[in-house]
PDB file of C-alpha atoms in Angstrom:
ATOM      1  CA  UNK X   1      85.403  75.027  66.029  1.00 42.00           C
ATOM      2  CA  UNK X   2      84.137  77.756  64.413  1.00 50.00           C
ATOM      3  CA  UNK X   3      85.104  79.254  60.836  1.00 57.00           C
ATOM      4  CA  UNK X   4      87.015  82.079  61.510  1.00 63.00           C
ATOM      5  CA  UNK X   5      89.551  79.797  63.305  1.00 66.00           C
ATOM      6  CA  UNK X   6      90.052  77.264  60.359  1.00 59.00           C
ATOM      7  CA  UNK X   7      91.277  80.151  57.512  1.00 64.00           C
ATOM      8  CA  UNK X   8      94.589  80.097  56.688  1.00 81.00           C
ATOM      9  CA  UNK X   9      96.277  82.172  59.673  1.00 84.00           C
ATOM     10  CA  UNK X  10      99.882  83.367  61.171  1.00 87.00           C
ATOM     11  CA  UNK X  11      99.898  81.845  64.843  1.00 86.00           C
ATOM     12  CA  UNK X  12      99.564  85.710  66.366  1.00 89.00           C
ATOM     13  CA  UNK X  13      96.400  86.503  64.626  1.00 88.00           C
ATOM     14  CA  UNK X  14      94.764  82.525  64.998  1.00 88.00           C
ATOM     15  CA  UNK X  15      95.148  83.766  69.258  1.00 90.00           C
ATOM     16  CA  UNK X  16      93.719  87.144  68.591  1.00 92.00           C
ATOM     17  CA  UNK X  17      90.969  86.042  66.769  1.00 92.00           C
ATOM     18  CA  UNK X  18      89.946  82.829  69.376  1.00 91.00           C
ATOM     19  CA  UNK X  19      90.179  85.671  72.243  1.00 94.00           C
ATOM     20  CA  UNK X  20      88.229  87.638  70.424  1.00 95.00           C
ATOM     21  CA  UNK X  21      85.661  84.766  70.194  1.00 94.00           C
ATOM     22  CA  UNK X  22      85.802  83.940  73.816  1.00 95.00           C
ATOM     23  CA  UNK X  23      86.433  87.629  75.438  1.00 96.00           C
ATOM     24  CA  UNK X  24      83.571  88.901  73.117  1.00 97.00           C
ATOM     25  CA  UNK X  25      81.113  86.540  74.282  1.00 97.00           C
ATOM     26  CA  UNK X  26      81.685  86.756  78.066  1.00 97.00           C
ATOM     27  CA  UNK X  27      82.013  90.781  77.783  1.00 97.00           C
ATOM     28  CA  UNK X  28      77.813  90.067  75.783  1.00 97.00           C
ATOM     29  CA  UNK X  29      77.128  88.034  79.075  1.00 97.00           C
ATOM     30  CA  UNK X  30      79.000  90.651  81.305  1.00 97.00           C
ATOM     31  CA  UNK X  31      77.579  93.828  79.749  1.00 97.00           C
ATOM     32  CA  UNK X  32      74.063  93.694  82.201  1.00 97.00           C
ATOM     33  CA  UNK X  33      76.445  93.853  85.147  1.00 96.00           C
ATOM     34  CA  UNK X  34      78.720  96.582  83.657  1.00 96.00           C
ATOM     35  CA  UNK X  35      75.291  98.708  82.639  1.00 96.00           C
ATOM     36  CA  UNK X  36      74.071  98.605  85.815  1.00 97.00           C
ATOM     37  CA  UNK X  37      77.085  99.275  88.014  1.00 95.00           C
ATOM     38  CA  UNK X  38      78.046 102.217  85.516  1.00 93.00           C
ATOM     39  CA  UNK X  39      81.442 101.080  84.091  1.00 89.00           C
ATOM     40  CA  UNK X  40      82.480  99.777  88.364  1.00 89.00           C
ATOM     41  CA  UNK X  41      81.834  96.096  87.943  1.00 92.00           C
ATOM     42  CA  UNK X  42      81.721  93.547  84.717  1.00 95.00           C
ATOM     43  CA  UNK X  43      84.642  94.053  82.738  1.00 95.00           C
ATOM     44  CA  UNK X  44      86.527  91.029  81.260  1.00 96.00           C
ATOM     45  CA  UNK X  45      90.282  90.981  80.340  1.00 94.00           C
ATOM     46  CA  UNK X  46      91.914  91.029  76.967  1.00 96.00           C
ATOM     47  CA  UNK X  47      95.440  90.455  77.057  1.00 95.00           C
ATOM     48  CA  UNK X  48      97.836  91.993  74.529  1.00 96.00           C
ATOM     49  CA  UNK X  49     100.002  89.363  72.971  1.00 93.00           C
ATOM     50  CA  UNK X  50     103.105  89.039  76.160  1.00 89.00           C
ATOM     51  CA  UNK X  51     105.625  87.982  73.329  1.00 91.00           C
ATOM     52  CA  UNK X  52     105.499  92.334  72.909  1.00 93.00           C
ATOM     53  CA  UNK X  53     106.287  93.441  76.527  1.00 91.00           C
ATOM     54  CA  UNK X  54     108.261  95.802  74.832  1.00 93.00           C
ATOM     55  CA  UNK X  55     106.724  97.027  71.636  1.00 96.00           C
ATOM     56  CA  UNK X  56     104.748 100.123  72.242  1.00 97.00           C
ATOM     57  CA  UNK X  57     102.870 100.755  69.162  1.00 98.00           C
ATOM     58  CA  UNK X  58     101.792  96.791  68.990  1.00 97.00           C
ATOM     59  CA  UNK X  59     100.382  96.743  72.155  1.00 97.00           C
ATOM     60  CA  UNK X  60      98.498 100.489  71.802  1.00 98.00           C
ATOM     61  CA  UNK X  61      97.369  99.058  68.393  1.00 98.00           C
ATOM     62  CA  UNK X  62      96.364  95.775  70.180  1.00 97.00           C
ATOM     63  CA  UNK X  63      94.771  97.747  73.287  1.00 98.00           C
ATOM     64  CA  UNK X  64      92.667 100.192  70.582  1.00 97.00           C
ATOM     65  CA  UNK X  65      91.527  97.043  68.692  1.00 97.00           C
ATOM     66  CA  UNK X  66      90.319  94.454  72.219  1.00 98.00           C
ATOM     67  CA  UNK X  67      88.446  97.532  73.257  1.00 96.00           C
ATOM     68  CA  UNK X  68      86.104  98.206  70.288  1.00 97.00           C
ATOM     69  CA  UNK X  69      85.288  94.404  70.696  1.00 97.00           C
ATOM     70  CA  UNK X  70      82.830  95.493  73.734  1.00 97.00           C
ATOM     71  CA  UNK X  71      82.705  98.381  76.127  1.00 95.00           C
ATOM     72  CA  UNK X  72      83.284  96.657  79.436  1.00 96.00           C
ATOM     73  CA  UNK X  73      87.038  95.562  77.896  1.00 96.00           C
ATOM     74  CA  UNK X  74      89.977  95.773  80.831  1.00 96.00           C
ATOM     75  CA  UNK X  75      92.983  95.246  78.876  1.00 97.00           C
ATOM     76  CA  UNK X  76      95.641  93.709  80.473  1.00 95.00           C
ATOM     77  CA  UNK X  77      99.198  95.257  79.844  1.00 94.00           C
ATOM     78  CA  UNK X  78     102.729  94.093  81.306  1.00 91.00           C
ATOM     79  CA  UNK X  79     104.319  96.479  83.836  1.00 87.00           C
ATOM     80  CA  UNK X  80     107.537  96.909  81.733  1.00 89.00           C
ATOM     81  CA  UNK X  81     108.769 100.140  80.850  1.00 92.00           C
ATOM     82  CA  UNK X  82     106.872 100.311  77.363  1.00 95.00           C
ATOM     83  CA  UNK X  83     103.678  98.605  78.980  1.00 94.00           C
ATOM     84  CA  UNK X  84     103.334 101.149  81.664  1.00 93.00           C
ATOM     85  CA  UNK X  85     103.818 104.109  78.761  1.00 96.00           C
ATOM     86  CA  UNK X  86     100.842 102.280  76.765  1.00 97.00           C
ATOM     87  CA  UNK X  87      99.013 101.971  80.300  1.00 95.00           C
ATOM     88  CA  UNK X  88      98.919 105.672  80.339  1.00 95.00           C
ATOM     89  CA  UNK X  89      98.153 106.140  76.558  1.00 96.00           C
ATOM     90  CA  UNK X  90      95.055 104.113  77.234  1.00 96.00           C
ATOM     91  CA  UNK X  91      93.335 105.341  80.265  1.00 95.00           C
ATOM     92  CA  UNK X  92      94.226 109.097  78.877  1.00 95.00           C
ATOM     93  CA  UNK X  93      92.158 108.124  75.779  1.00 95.00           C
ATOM     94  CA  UNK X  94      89.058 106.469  78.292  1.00 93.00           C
ATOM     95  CA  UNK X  95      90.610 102.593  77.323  1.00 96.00           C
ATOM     96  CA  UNK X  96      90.250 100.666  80.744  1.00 94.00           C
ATOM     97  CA  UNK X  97      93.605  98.341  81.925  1.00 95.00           C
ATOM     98  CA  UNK X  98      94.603  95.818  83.767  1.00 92.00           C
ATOM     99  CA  UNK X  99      98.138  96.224  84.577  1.00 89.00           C
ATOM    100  CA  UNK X 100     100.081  92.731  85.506  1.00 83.00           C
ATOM    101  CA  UNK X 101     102.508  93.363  88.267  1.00 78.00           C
ATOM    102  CA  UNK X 102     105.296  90.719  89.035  1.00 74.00           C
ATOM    103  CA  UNK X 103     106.127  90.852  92.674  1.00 65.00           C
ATOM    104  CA  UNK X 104     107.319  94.444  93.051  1.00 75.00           C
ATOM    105  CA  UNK X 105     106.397  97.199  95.355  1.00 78.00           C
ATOM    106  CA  UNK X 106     107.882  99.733  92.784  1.00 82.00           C
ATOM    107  CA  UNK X 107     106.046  98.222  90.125  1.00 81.00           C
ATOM    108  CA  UNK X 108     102.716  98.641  91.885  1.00 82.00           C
ATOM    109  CA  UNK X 109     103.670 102.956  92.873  1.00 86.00           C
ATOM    110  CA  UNK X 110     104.418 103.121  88.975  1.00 87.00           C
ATOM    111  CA  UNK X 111     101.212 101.544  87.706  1.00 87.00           C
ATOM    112  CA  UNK X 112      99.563 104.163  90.229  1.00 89.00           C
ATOM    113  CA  UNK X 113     101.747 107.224  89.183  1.00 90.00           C
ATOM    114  CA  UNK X 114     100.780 106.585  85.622  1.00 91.00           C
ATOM    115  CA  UNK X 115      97.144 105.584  86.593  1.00 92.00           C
ATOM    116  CA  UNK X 116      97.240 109.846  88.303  1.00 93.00           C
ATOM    117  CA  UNK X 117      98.657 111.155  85.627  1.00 94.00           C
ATOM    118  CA  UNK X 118      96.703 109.771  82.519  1.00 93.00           C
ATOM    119  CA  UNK X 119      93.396 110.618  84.700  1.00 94.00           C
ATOM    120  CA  UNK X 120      94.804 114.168  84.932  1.00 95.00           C
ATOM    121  CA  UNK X 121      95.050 114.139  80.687  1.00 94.00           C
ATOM    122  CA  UNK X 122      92.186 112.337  80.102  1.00 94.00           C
ATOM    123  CA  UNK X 123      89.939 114.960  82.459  1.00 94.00           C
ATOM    124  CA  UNK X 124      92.003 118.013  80.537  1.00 96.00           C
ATOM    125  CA  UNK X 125      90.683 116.688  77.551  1.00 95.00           C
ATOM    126  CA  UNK X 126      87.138 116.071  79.113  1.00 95.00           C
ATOM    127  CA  UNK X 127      87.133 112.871  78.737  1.00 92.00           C
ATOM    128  CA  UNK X 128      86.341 110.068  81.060  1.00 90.00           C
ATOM    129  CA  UNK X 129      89.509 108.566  82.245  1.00 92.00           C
ATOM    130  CA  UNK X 130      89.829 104.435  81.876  1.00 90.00           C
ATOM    131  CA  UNK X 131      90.053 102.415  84.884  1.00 85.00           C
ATOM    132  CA  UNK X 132      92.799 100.632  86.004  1.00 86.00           C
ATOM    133  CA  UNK X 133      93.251  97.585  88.282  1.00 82.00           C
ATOM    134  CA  UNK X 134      96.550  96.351  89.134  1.00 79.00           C
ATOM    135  CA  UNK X 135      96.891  92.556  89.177  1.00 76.00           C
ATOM    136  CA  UNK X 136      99.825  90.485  91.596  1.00 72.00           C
ATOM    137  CA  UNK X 137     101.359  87.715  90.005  1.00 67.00           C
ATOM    138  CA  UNK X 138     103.097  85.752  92.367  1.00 61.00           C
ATOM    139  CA  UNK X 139     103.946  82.256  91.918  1.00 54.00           C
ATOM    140  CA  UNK X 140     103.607  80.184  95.165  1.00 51.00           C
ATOM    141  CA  UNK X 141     105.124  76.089  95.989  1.00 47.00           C
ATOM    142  CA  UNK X 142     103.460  73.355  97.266  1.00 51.00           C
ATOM    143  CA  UNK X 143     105.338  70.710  98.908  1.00 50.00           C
ATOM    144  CA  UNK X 144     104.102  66.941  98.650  1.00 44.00           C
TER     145      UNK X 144
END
């Protein structure tokens, strides 16, 4: 393993810094594909740490932080009521998401409404608005 994994770390940072690692590396091996489809293909996910659905300023801090690792950066945000307010925080200030949506139509409209209106804040501020792709969770069965 490498060094930066073996100092002396709190659990939360030990993940951060291993996806760092790993997201970091796959974004240098991505980046030819994101260059030449200008910013509409090669982007790898960083998620922010799911333990804070619900903590606004540590996922925007956590969102500002996975996208300076690379440019072609998607980070992937809960759809709960403080994840969809840090959605829209990001793409207004160019940061590309990837919203995770749990099995709800509503869920879906709400990543798009926020998707419309950060675009609208990011262009008023002429800036490029951050992409957004919604992804569906939904957990399936097998039978033996």
């Amino acid at each position: 393993m490498d060094a930066p994994l073996r100092e002396d770390m709190d659990p939360e940072s030990r993940a951060e810094r291993l996806m760092e690692m790993v997201v970091s590396e796959t974004a240098r091996r991505l980046e030819p594909k994101f260059s030449a489809a200008n910013g509409r293909d090669g982007y790898v996910c960083a998620q922010v740490n799911p333990a804070r659905a619900g903590d606004r300023p540590g996922m925007l801090a956590m969102a500002r932080r996975f996208t300076a690792w690379a440019p072609n950066i998607a980070v992937k945000l809960p759809v709960t009521a403080a994840g969809l307010d840090v959605l829209e925080e990001c793409v207004a200030q160019g940061i590309t998401v990837t919203a995770t949506v749990s099995f709800t139509v509503p869920q879906v409209l709400a990543v798009a409404e926020r998707h419309r209106r950060a675009s609208r804040r990011a262009r008023d501020a002429s800036r490029r608005p951050g992409a957004c792709f919604a992804v569906l969770m939904v957990a399936g069965s097998t039978t033996t």
